């Protein structure tokens, strides 16, 4: 009889444990949305903020305008640099102008005439020197004049050949590199200017205005915080005795204070255990390690307003 009672008691305990394990587990949390902080990458002053807290915005809406003192001058300087580099490259690629070629040809003609005159003069002076009519110094001067005229002619001919050959390839390559560098610098300044116009990257609601017009802000200081309402979720804490039955993709039910029920799906489970947060109710929960579980709404349009408390029910 004692053995029968013991077996019966064990069966009742096992049945009760199985029933407890299969029961639903409720966890409390608030509805949240991903938050996007909008701010400039560099220090700037706030000029205008076009939205108020709680306002609905669409992706691409202009949220705020910022400015920098030197931005206009920097844009003008870089634009002028691009224009100068572009003009220089066009000149290099076009080569010498016809006027330059004609001037070089004229220089060659003048140098040729001077060289011919100096050669004839040297011949005359040599003839006179052979008859001791002129001094040795006069002959030396004539020789030097002829050499100078010959060198000037050679230099003029080299200059004409260079002009006729056109710009060297390495000069054109250097000109193209200078233009590319100028354009990159201009693009960098233009990107900085575009960064001062804060645009909503997602549709959502303005959660906070963190600055006001006239304020000077450092790099990456948020001006406005936007909540992405298309991706609401609830983060709750589940004891390890229950989290072992959950997996990414597990379904859950989200229930509001007024009894509305919505379908949810587990999208993340914290791999590290935490102590129960302050909202835990029972002593047993407070004594247990908990795991953070993120549940997204299957139909985001039905999600409650961010910040509202809800109950997330996990089925056993």
Short mmCIF file of C-alpha atoms in Angstrom, two decimals, residues 9 19 37 46 51 65 87 99-100 104 111 125 151 182 213 225 231 234 243 246 256 258 283 285 295:
data_model
loop_
_atom_site.label_atom_id
_atom_site.label_comp_id
_atom_site.label_asym_id
_atom_site.label_seq_id
_atom_site.Cartn_x
_atom_site.Cartn_y
_atom_site.Cartn_z
CA UNK A 9 2.43 10.74 -5.64
CA UNK A 19 1.44 21.05 -16.91
CA UNK A 37 20.09 60.34 -34.03
CA UNK A 46 22.05 75.15 -35.77
CA UNK A 51 9.96 69.69 -36.76
CA UNK A 65 19.65 73.19 -41.22
CA UNK A 87 41.73 75.37 -68.19
CA UNK A 99 50.54 82.38 -82.95
CA UNK A 100 53.16 80.67 -80.78
CA UNK A 104 58.98 80.56 -82.85
CA UNK A 111 68.62 83.79 -85.53
CA UNK A 125 87.84 89.90 -90.42
CA UNK A 151 74.21 79.02 -80.42
CA UNK A 182 40.88 69.65 -57.37
CA UNK A 213 18.48 77.30 -33.31
CA UNK A 225 16.12 61.86 -32.56
CA UNK A 231 9.88 48.50 -36.83
CA UNK A 234 9.17 44.87 -27.21
CA UNK A 243 14.28 30.76 -22.50
CA UNK A 246 12.51 29.79 -27.28
CA UNK A 256 -2.12 45.66 -24.40
CA UNK A 258 -7.06 47.19 -22.80
CA UNK A 283 10.67 36.97 -5.34
CA UNK A 285 11.84 36.16 -10.52
CA UNK A 295 9.95 40.49 -29.95
#
